[in-house]
Each structure stands twice: as structure tokens, then as C-alpha cells.
XYZ file of C-alpha atoms in Angstrom:
575
model
C -32.121 17.969 -4.824
C -30.608 14.773 -3.488
C -27.272 13.904 -2.109
C -25.841 12.932 -5.347
C -26.503 16.202 -6.814
C -29.789 15.073 -8.781
C -32.670 17.621 -9.121
C -36.321 16.984 -10.043
C -36.240 13.220 -9.401
C -32.848 12.839 -11.258
C -34.180 14.750 -14.501
C -31.094 17.188 -13.969
C -27.598 16.723 -12.349
C -24.977 19.332 -11.532
C -22.464 19.917 -14.267
C -19.315 18.148 -13.599
C -16.029 20.079 -13.792
C -12.834 18.526 -14.970
C -11.318 18.388 -11.512
C -14.205 16.054 -10.422
C -16.104 18.922 -8.480
C -19.561 20.045 -9.227
C -20.537 23.435 -10.607
C -23.792 24.274 -8.627
C -24.541 27.107 -10.726
C -25.196 24.802 -13.845
C -27.187 21.853 -14.422
C -27.402 19.152 -17.341
C -30.560 17.438 -18.635
C -30.253 13.819 -18.621
C -32.299 13.468 -21.713
C -30.768 15.827 -24.300
C -27.529 16.937 -22.198
C -28.756 20.724 -22.484
C -27.108 22.788 -19.900
C -29.045 25.321 -17.895
C -28.581 27.932 -15.323
C -29.610 26.964 -11.808
C -30.201 29.324 -8.826
C -32.116 27.191 -6.350
C -35.292 27.596 -8.414
C -36.628 24.670 -10.479
C -38.988 26.801 -12.414
C -36.870 27.159 -15.563
C -36.075 23.349 -15.417
C -39.866 22.533 -15.351
C -40.332 24.717 -18.380
C -37.476 22.779 -20.199
C -39.095 19.513 -19.312
C -42.498 20.575 -20.770
C -41.190 22.156 -23.766
C -38.732 19.345 -24.837
C -39.428 16.208 -22.915
C -43.322 16.283 -22.586
C -43.424 12.306 -21.957
C -40.711 12.209 -19.293
C -42.407 15.225 -17.674
C -45.394 13.016 -17.127
C -43.310 10.838 -14.688
C -42.910 13.903 -12.092
C -44.817 13.898 -8.840
C -48.388 14.770 -9.163
C -47.618 18.217 -7.469
C -45.208 19.079 -10.147
C -47.401 17.762 -12.896
C -50.249 19.920 -11.716
C -48.111 22.835 -11.974
C -46.682 21.986 -15.557
C -50.344 21.483 -16.557
C -51.145 25.157 -15.369
C -48.047 26.357 -17.272
C -49.250 24.371 -20.568
C -52.621 26.001 -20.266
C -51.125 29.328 -20.131
C -49.303 29.142 -23.500
C -49.717 32.133 -25.630
C -51.697 31.896 -28.726
C -50.278 32.735 -32.288
C -52.283 36.086 -32.290
C -50.757 37.191 -28.904
C -47.259 35.862 -30.001
C -47.345 37.835 -33.194
C -48.661 40.942 -31.378
C -45.630 40.822 -29.046
C -43.176 40.119 -31.760
C -44.702 43.329 -33.518
C -44.312 45.130 -30.172
C -40.712 44.166 -29.806
C -40.028 45.234 -33.520
C -41.568 48.573 -32.790
C -39.532 48.956 -29.508
C -36.224 48.071 -31.216
C -36.899 50.720 -34.027
C -38.437 53.697 -31.815
C -36.188 53.138 -28.658
C -32.935 52.869 -30.770
C -32.066 49.232 -29.533
C -29.598 47.263 -31.236
C -31.156 44.567 -33.359
C -29.329 41.659 -31.610
C -31.279 42.334 -28.280
C -33.852 39.777 -29.518
C -31.118 37.254 -28.787
C -30.579 38.454 -25.200
C -31.390 35.778 -22.633
C -32.504 38.179 -19.965
C -35.122 39.742 -22.139
C -36.459 36.326 -22.996
C -36.484 35.200 -19.176
C -38.425 38.397 -18.288
C -41.129 37.687 -21.149
C -41.612 34.239 -19.947
C -42.102 35.042 -16.366
C -44.462 38.032 -17.190
C -46.455 35.826 -19.565
C -46.277 32.539 -17.544
C -45.302 30.911 -20.762
C -42.323 28.700 -20.542
C -42.339 27.996 -24.224
C -42.287 31.402 -25.501
C -39.400 32.226 -27.838
C -38.151 35.569 -28.969
C -38.620 36.454 -32.535
C -35.509 35.960 -34.770
C -33.259 38.966 -36.197
C -34.734 38.227 -39.432
C -38.318 38.311 -38.397
C -37.918 41.606 -36.484
C -36.210 43.513 -39.274
C -39.018 42.269 -41.650
C -41.430 43.542 -39.120
C -39.617 46.934 -38.716
C -39.763 47.335 -42.552
C -43.568 46.394 -42.558
C -44.138 49.025 -39.613
C -42.176 51.633 -41.485
C -44.280 51.104 -44.658
C -47.651 51.110 -42.653
C -46.699 54.326 -40.824
C -45.443 56.005 -44.161
C -48.854 55.242 -45.674
C -50.557 56.952 -42.668
C -48.360 60.126 -43.355
C -48.945 60.017 -46.958
C -52.922 59.914 -46.541
C -52.617 62.863 -43.932
C -50.673 64.859 -46.506
C -53.058 64.045 -49.168
C -55.942 65.748 -47.068
C -54.101 69.184 -46.955
C -53.696 71.753 -49.748
C -50.513 73.373 -48.393
C -47.343 72.144 -46.701
C -44.459 73.918 -45.274
C -40.906 72.350 -44.919
C -37.767 72.896 -42.911
C -34.555 71.357 -44.046
C -30.971 71.278 -43.008
C -27.629 69.083 -43.717
C -25.401 67.633 -41.009
C -22.605 65.050 -40.751
C -22.646 62.005 -38.476
C -19.550 60.496 -36.667
C -19.044 58.336 -39.475
C -18.260 61.257 -41.621
C -21.321 60.582 -43.722
C -23.664 63.706 -44.797
C -27.427 63.582 -44.399
C -30.131 65.887 -45.309
C -33.242 66.075 -43.124
C -36.567 67.512 -44.146
C -39.657 67.741 -42.018
C -43.309 68.808 -43.280
C -45.607 70.942 -41.344
C -49.411 71.278 -42.183
C -52.826 71.572 -40.572
C -55.226 68.591 -40.366
C -58.872 69.150 -41.293
C -59.439 69.640 -37.574
C -56.737 72.390 -37.399
C -54.258 70.429 -35.584
C -50.816 71.358 -36.545
C -49.121 68.348 -37.660
C -45.259 67.732 -38.216
C -43.775 64.773 -39.691
C -40.254 63.841 -40.912
C -40.169 63.191 -44.659
C -36.613 61.911 -44.969
C -33.251 61.526 -43.420
C -31.254 60.847 -46.787
C -27.518 60.365 -47.175
C -25.823 62.660 -49.668
C -22.572 62.271 -51.252
C -22.533 65.462 -53.587
C -21.047 68.641 -52.540
C -23.698 71.037 -51.044
C -23.812 73.372 -53.951
C -27.065 75.529 -54.383
C -28.067 73.652 -57.655
C -27.671 70.336 -55.761
C -29.720 71.122 -52.665
C -32.507 72.667 -54.529
C -32.733 69.402 -56.547
C -32.690 67.244 -53.682
C -35.392 69.272 -51.851
C -37.639 68.806 -55.055
C -36.782 65.385 -55.181
C -38.054 64.585 -51.730
C -41.257 66.585 -52.493
C -41.854 64.666 -55.694
C -41.436 61.334 -53.671
C -44.297 62.274 -51.289
C -46.587 63.838 -53.833
C -46.374 67.288 -52.470
C -44.321 69.326 -54.997
C -47.415 71.509 -55.967
C -48.469 71.897 -52.114
C -45.173 73.289 -50.761
C -45.573 76.800 -49.602
C -42.571 77.757 -47.757
C -39.036 76.426 -46.884
C -37.488 77.170 -43.625
C -33.669 76.914 -43.239
C -30.879 78.545 -41.758
C -29.013 81.428 -43.308
C -26.038 79.541 -44.872
C -25.408 80.936 -48.227
C -25.858 77.713 -50.241
C -29.412 77.143 -48.444
C -30.498 80.822 -49.288
C -29.410 80.501 -52.784
C -31.016 76.950 -53.116
C -34.218 78.424 -51.746
C -34.260 81.107 -54.375
C -34.185 78.465 -57.183
C -37.408 76.714 -55.949
C -41.037 77.522 -56.691
C -41.671 78.463 -52.763
C -41.148 81.227 -50.494
C -37.915 81.079 -48.323
C -38.306 81.698 -44.433
C -34.738 82.233 -42.779
C -34.765 80.853 -39.391
C -35.416 83.419 -36.643
C -33.506 81.434 -33.885
C -30.480 81.565 -36.022
C -30.722 85.258 -36.108
C -31.007 85.664 -32.428
C -28.206 83.377 -31.890
C -25.949 85.414 -33.915
C -27.016 88.754 -32.552
C -26.344 87.566 -28.965
C -22.996 85.832 -30.142
C -21.805 89.070 -31.631
C -22.863 91.097 -28.632
C -20.922 89.015 -26.128
C -17.842 89.020 -28.251
C -15.064 91.387 -26.902
C -17.562 92.826 -24.269
C -17.186 93.925 -20.740
C -18.934 90.721 -19.688
C -15.972 88.423 -20.819
C -14.256 88.721 -17.479
C -17.113 87.712 -15.430
C -18.070 84.788 -17.956
C -14.589 83.452 -17.800
C -14.764 83.327 -14.081
C -17.989 81.577 -14.136
C -16.409 78.837 -16.504
C -13.522 78.323 -14.186
C -15.685 77.822 -11.255
C -17.914 75.518 -12.693
C -14.897 73.622 -14.414
C -13.393 73.213 -10.963
C -16.374 71.383 -9.650
C -17.581 69.518 -12.781
C -14.356 68.124 -13.561
C -13.527 66.603 -9.923
C -15.910 64.337 -8.014
C -14.625 65.349 -4.611
C -14.964 68.831 -5.293
C -18.419 68.377 -6.638
C -19.257 66.314 -3.399
C -18.060 69.322 -1.241
C -20.206 71.649 -3.360
C -23.202 69.177 -2.681
C -22.564 69.350 1.002
C -22.446 73.101 0.834
C -25.809 73.394 -1.003
C -27.219 71.365 1.640
C -25.609 73.159 4.653
C -27.215 76.481 3.014
C -30.385 74.877 2.456
C -30.205 75.041 -1.483
C -31.473 72.499 -3.849
C -28.801 70.056 -4.800
C -28.123 70.554 -8.474
C -25.037 70.210 -10.916
C -23.733 73.030 -12.554
C -24.162 73.855 -16.368
C -20.985 74.724 -18.488
C -21.565 76.829 -21.427
C -20.844 75.851 -25.080
C -20.102 78.072 -27.921
C -22.766 76.838 -30.129
C -25.625 77.373 -27.626
C -26.106 80.891 -26.345
C -28.693 79.773 -23.869
C -26.284 77.443 -22.090
C -24.443 80.821 -21.317
C -27.738 81.910 -19.680
C -28.046 78.640 -17.714
C -24.446 78.894 -16.587
C -25.086 82.391 -15.191
C -28.255 81.342 -13.429
C -26.425 78.484 -11.664
C -23.571 80.611 -10.573
C -25.966 83.232 -9.104
C -28.281 80.814 -7.533
C -25.381 79.179 -5.905
C -23.054 82.046 -4.743
C -22.723 81.152 -1.125
C -22.285 77.343 -1.655
C -19.679 77.988 -4.249
C -17.716 80.504 -2.142
C -17.724 78.204 0.870
C -16.768 75.134 -1.024
C -13.885 77.062 -2.611
C -12.641 78.407 0.684
C -12.144 74.780 2.004
C -8.763 74.318 -0.044
C -6.153 76.618 -1.566
C -7.060 77.238 -5.139
C -6.473 79.878 -7.827
C -10.135 79.867 -8.818
C -12.051 82.927 -7.663
C -15.766 83.935 -7.650
C -16.838 86.754 -9.717
C -16.457 90.192 -7.784
C -19.631 92.000 -6.464
C -19.415 94.482 -9.467
C -19.246 91.537 -11.934
C -22.055 89.657 -10.149
C -24.193 92.979 -10.836
C -23.289 92.749 -14.585
C -24.140 89.032 -14.826
C -27.624 89.835 -13.029
C -28.206 92.700 -15.688
C -27.086 90.020 -18.470
C -29.279 87.550 -17.234
C -32.415 89.864 -17.340
C -32.075 90.600 -21.267
C -31.034 87.026 -22.049
C -34.007 85.667 -20.275
C -36.287 87.591 -22.733
C -34.382 86.327 -25.673
C -34.885 82.538 -24.225
C -38.359 83.128 -23.823
C -38.770 84.175 -27.468
C -36.646 81.294 -28.743
C -38.787 78.723 -26.928
C -41.911 80.481 -28.093
C -40.972 80.176 -31.861
C -39.368 76.847 -31.731
C -42.336 74.752 -31.167
C -43.931 72.154 -33.506
C -47.341 71.826 -32.002
C -48.400 75.348 -32.016
C -48.358 78.380 -34.301
C -45.022 80.149 -34.448
C -44.757 82.238 -37.730
C -47.442 84.704 -36.507
C -45.507 85.328 -33.467
C -42.283 86.540 -34.927
C -43.037 90.199 -35.530
C -44.944 90.919 -32.008
C -42.105 88.837 -30.351
C -39.218 90.704 -32.096
C -41.328 94.175 -31.395
C -41.402 93.180 -27.565
C -37.517 92.334 -27.637
C -36.810 95.653 -29.289
C -38.526 97.432 -26.432
C -36.533 95.276 -23.872
C -33.322 96.399 -25.895
C -34.130 100.043 -25.700
C -31.434 102.020 -23.990
C -32.354 103.763 -20.846
C -30.726 106.667 -18.909
C -30.206 104.104 -15.946
C -28.308 101.751 -18.204
C -24.271 101.391 -17.540
C -22.033 101.789 -20.369
C -21.606 97.979 -20.729
C -25.170 97.457 -20.959
C -25.766 100.280 -23.679
C -23.001 98.825 -25.812
C -24.631 95.275 -25.540
C -27.981 96.570 -26.521
C -26.903 98.682 -29.280
C -24.686 95.833 -30.754
C -27.720 93.555 -30.512
C -30.097 95.776 -32.268
C -27.692 96.837 -35.087
C -27.191 92.892 -35.573
C -30.824 92.200 -35.631
C -31.241 95.085 -38.251
C -28.873 93.404 -40.525
C -30.787 90.126 -40.332
C -34.140 91.906 -40.656
C -33.077 92.831 -44.358
C -32.965 89.029 -45.165
C -36.220 88.193 -43.317
C -39.249 87.250 -45.443
C -41.272 90.129 -43.788
C -44.351 90.139 -46.122
C -45.003 86.710 -45.380
C -44.548 87.248 -41.648
C -47.135 90.364 -41.742
C -49.628 88.340 -43.361
C -49.320 85.517 -40.859
C -49.451 88.136 -38.100
C -52.859 89.548 -39.414
C -54.182 85.825 -39.925
C -53.643 85.145 -36.256
C -56.709 86.253 -34.288
C -54.372 87.123 -31.405
C -52.469 89.625 -33.312
C -54.632 90.933 -36.234
C -54.548 94.313 -35.062
C -51.052 94.622 -35.929
C -50.009 96.532 -33.307
C -46.330 95.890 -33.948
C -46.396 97.718 -37.357
C -47.099 101.250 -38.309
C -50.321 102.396 -39.506
C -49.145 102.701 -43.050
C -47.761 99.033 -43.005
C -51.133 97.755 -41.365
C -52.944 99.270 -44.310
C -50.608 97.670 -46.802
C -50.989 94.265 -45.094
C -54.738 94.358 -45.580
C -54.465 95.403 -49.126
C -52.017 92.415 -49.690
C -54.639 90.000 -48.267
C -57.276 91.350 -50.443
C -55.176 90.888 -53.436
C -54.405 87.246 -52.325
C -57.914 86.648 -51.953
C -58.438 87.993 -55.431
C -55.615 85.712 -56.824
C -57.555 82.714 -55.302
C -60.614 83.774 -56.856
C -59.319 83.113 -60.475
C -60.270 80.319 -62.317
C -57.597 77.396 -61.811
C -54.847 77.133 -64.693
C -54.179 73.810 -66.328
C -51.524 72.145 -64.475
C -48.029 72.227 -65.929
C -45.251 69.846 -65.828
C -43.000 70.510 -62.706
C -40.229 71.927 -64.753
C -39.322 75.038 -62.496
C -37.083 77.915 -63.097
C -35.685 80.238 -60.683
C -37.649 83.063 -61.807
C -40.888 81.394 -61.928
C -41.954 81.294 -58.177
C -45.301 79.719 -57.667
C -45.759 82.055 -54.496
C -48.846 83.387 -53.011
C -47.033 86.635 -52.625
C -46.135 87.196 -56.359
C -49.226 87.809 -58.286
C -50.366 89.952 -61.364
C -52.626 92.815 -60.847
C -55.395 91.836 -63.274
C -58.879 93.552 -63.559
C -61.975 91.703 -61.614
C -65.437 92.312 -61.518
C -67.149 94.730 -59.100
C -68.951 91.913 -57.441
C -65.931 90.018 -56.928
C -64.303 93.110 -55.473
C -67.158 93.570 -53.130
C -67.166 89.876 -52.038
C -63.342 90.036 -51.235
C -63.657 93.336 -49.375
C -66.550 91.933 -47.109
C -64.547 88.888 -46.447
C -61.759 90.915 -45.020
C -64.083 93.336 -43.426
C -65.956 90.652 -41.663
C -62.767 89.120 -40.192
C -61.322 92.362 -39.281
C -64.507 93.076 -37.356
C -64.119 89.818 -35.293
C -62.965 90.697 -31.497
C -59.118 90.031 -31.149
C -58.575 86.941 -28.655
C -56.359 86.993 -25.658
C -52.570 86.245 -26.314
C -53.059 82.909 -24.265
C -55.841 81.611 -26.577
C -55.165 79.039 -29.268
C -55.611 80.330 -32.654
C -55.950 77.060 -34.029
C -59.087 76.453 -31.961
C -60.446 79.839 -33.031
C -60.073 78.950 -36.637
C -61.734 75.558 -36.153
C -64.844 77.296 -34.856
C -64.893 80.188 -37.283
C -63.641 78.579 -40.302
C -67.201 78.266 -41.708
C -67.806 81.931 -41.454
C -64.518 82.969 -42.870
C -63.618 80.203 -45.643
C -61.681 82.362 -47.811
C -59.553 83.719 -44.953
C -59.202 80.332 -43.616
C -57.656 79.027 -46.629
C -54.791 81.623 -46.266
C -54.587 80.792 -42.590
C -53.903 77.291 -43.299
C -50.922 78.307 -45.523
C -49.509 81.087 -43.611
C -49.916 79.824 -39.962
C -48.385 76.359 -40.704
C -44.916 77.874 -41.577
C -42.581 77.307 -38.852
C -40.525 80.260 -37.749
C -37.317 78.424 -37.280
C -35.363 75.355 -38.601
C -35.375 73.811 -34.907
C -37.927 70.860 -35.907
C -35.458 69.789 -38.490
C -32.515 70.262 -36.059
C -34.169 68.038 -33.514
C -33.361 65.288 -36.135
C -29.640 65.785 -35.271
C -30.272 64.576 -31.585
C -32.729 61.901 -32.764
C -30.460 60.693 -35.379
C -27.570 60.720 -32.652
C -29.615 58.280 -30.593
C -30.086 55.916 -33.487
C -26.484 56.112 -34.887
C -24.797 54.736 -31.661
C -21.456 53.019 -31.186
C -23.291 49.600 -31.281
C -25.107 50.480 -34.325
C -22.341 52.326 -36.484
C -22.537 49.818 -39.081
C -26.257 51.055 -40.004
C -26.856 51.568 -43.541
C -28.257 55.085 -44.821
C -31.639 53.279 -45.501
C -31.794 51.850 -41.925
C -30.998 55.291 -40.675
C -33.632 56.939 -42.420
C -36.268 54.156 -41.487
C -35.395 54.382 -37.870
C -35.471 58.338 -37.352
C -38.759 58.297 -39.441
C -40.278 55.641 -37.449
C -39.300 57.231 -34.056
C -40.704 60.548 -35.347
C -44.053 59.312 -36.731
C -44.674 57.155 -33.815
C -43.962 59.934 -31.323
C -46.126 62.330 -33.150
C -49.570 60.342 -32.541
């Protein structure tokens, strides 16, 4: 820079202000009058000269010319530029970025610096949108290909409403790959304008299944216990699996209503609210945690729709009793800590709720088998909830209410499906969670299912289903079969039963991948029954994912774009 405010041998001048002064944060090109930012570095100015005024750049001093030649040699080729544009489109779609981020100057500068390419330009909005559409179609084709390789598919489904007051239906598919890897994919997030009557819900589920070409492969549909969803499932040619997590949530919520725990829980909410709603109070608590050699942590406030948040609130209060008590003593306040007796109640409640949390996490996964774990898990929970002579009255009341509520939901559970799934899991095929009579009935049912599978395939009928005509593996006619077939089926079952039970920590999918050749008939049933999700949690995870997509900056997204972004995020992350 010379004394007259000229930069790079007079190629740029500082911007002149109306009052005659110079703005030394901006410079103007003498050739095209382009205005550029200036922060004592001439790199971006050299980039400009090379990109827009190549001839004039040749008149620069030799050292600068050498640098420009080096930049020119580093220009990205078309292939690299195209890959980068595709990567940006994928990032926008899967990381929930607004489309106008491709016009961000800061992003452009970062890429230019990283690539040493001063001429690189970000793809336009139209190009990015087109690449997102292409990426969606490519990923959809891959999902269709994997769905085509399986014989049975299990679905989960649910409705929810966005902040824009638009209603959406989300459906996920679950199945085993040929290598026994449990796959999980979003099939749709579609806007629905009709009332959610049972007939409408059933037709929408069938419509999505037809679009993906799996209407004859669907074995089960897992939903919550809403009346319209139960009624809709009864009209479909599939088995309905009520969500076990919803049953647990309902049982815990009812057990805590008007219970002796209410006073202690109310105090916990007030204590946590006292610190969470005031930064100075939160700072004082942090100081007390340090003074008592506790880990610095924020406190969790429970919400009515998530019982596990109540458990987290209890654990935080019990862990931080001393810091909380000392922090409250610093200033006069009407907020009080739970008494010694109430702390004892909270500890007992924490113990039983911890078992419920473990089971909920066990049944809510998408990458591992969950349907076969339901009956053993509920059997374990039933033992935990057994009343002992050492239980105080408030725990007796809680356990009895919980067990009575779970018994109500048990009547609506698809028990037969769960029993067969448990028998087909090499960890639980001993069926110790069932009585001897029920165990024998399960193996008879499996034999009947294999017998049904041995029948000649019937000509495929048009997909005009009626509620009374369930295409279910559990509903079969008892037709006579030859003695040879009977012997073959019994040998299949007995050979599988003779296999040693694997450890509870072992993976049933790995076991089946190694033993499928020896138990091919049983493996077919295992693929059908073990792929069924025990809960509708996979579908409900779409709620959170859709919330990330449908942000304030993206509130104008069309329903088609919402579907595309949610599906892409799920398909890409599932790899």
C-alpha cells in the first residue's frame, strides 16, 4: 500500500466515502469497480485479478506473478468441482441447512482457502436443489433394491402435527438383509389432510406399501394404542403389534398419579426450577458442586409426556443433595429440599424405575432384535414388581397399581406372535418365561406354521383386502398333510430345539447367519418374526428428525421437500 491508498501497484484503491475520507476495510478494483473487503491481506485481491483481469495481472511484480501462476495451477478440475457440489447438496439435505447457505460468502471463502482455488464458485440454489432431488432418487433406488431382496417386511407407523399445524404420517420398514443385518428405513413422511379415521389410516398404510411394492411382504404393523390405529390395523392383512413402550409409559404414569410420591416429586421440581430458571442461582450451584467435589452438571426437569425424565430428575436430585442444600442456604427462599423420609421414598422409586428404563432402551433399538425380548423382559419386570414383606405401604401401592395396569395392556398385546418370536431367538428358546403348557403350545404352533409353509403356493390374487381376510402366518387352516411331511417338520423343530441355548449377551442375528443352512425352514420364520419391532419408537424418532428439518428458517418447506429431506437424512445415516 502506498501513501495514496493504492494497493498492488495501484490495481486497487480504498473506497472513498461521501465526506472525502477513506474506508480502509474496503477496496475498489480500478478495472471493473468491483468492491472487495480488505483486512491487510492481499490474497483475495490477487484471486480477483487472476479470475477477472488475467491480462492486467501479468503486469504485477515477478514474485506476485509467480504466486498467481501457482494459484492457477491449483484450480479444481470439473470432476472435483462436481463432487464438491454434490457433497454440498448432501450436506444441505442431511444436516438440515437452509438452501440459501450456498450464497454464503463465508462458506465460499472457506472452500477457496481450503482448495487454494481462487476461482471456485459455490453451486447455485437451482443446481443444489436439482442435486438433492437426484440424490433422493439414487438413495430411494438403493432402498428399493434391498427391499426387493427380502421376503417379509415389518412396519411401524404414527401420525403427528408440525408447528405449521400440518399433519403428517410417518412409516418405517424393518427387515433382515441376506446377511442377517437388521435394516431400518423410512418409507415416507407424507402430509395428510383427511381426518384420521380408521378406514383412512388403513388405506394410507396400504397406499405406501403399494408404492414401494411390498404390499404382499408386510407381516406386522407396530403402532401405539390409539383407537383409530388399532381399528385401522384390524382392517389390514397383517398382524398388529401394539407398542410395548406405550404400555410401560401408561402403567408408570397411572402408578404415580395421586401416589405418596407426589409431595417429594413436587419438591424436586421446585428445587430444579429454582436453579434452572435463574443464571445466578445456577452459578452458585455450580460453585457448590465444585466445593463438594461433584461433577458439574445441569439438572433435568421432568415433563409429563416422558416418564424417564422423572427418573433423571430423581437421580440428579439424589446425586446433588449436598450442593443443592448448601446453595439454597445462601439466600432466604421458600424452596425446600425433600425430607429424609422423602429421600428414602425417592431412592426406592428410583430403583424400580431404573428397571423400567433398562427395558425401554432394550426394546426401543433398531439395529438389534427386540420383539423376542418382550416376554422375557416383562417376566423380569414382573418379578421386580413382586411385593415383599419389607416393602412399605407406598411401594406396595405403586407395585400393585403397576401390575394391574400392565395386566390390562397384556390383553391387547399380540401374545402369540411374541411367543413364537421368543422361541425363534436362540437366547430364549427355552421359553422359561412361559408355563410348561404354554411352551408346548408354542412348539405346536411353530410346527403348524412350517406345515403351512410346505403347502403349494396359491395363485396371487389382486390386492383387494377385506378386514376378515388376514394374510397372517398365525391364521391357517388345519389341512391334512402326508406322513413324510409331518416327519420332516417334526425333525426340523426337534433339530432346532436340540441346539444349545446361547448366552443372553450373544447376538441372535450372528447365530442365525451361521446356522441358517442347517435350519433353513426355521430361518424363514425367524426372518419374519424377529424383524418385528417391539415398539413404535423408530417411527417416533422421525418426529425429532422432522423437527430439525422443519426449522424457523425452513418453515415454508413444501410437504414433498419435508419428505425428501427426512428420508434422505435417515437413508444416509443408516449406512
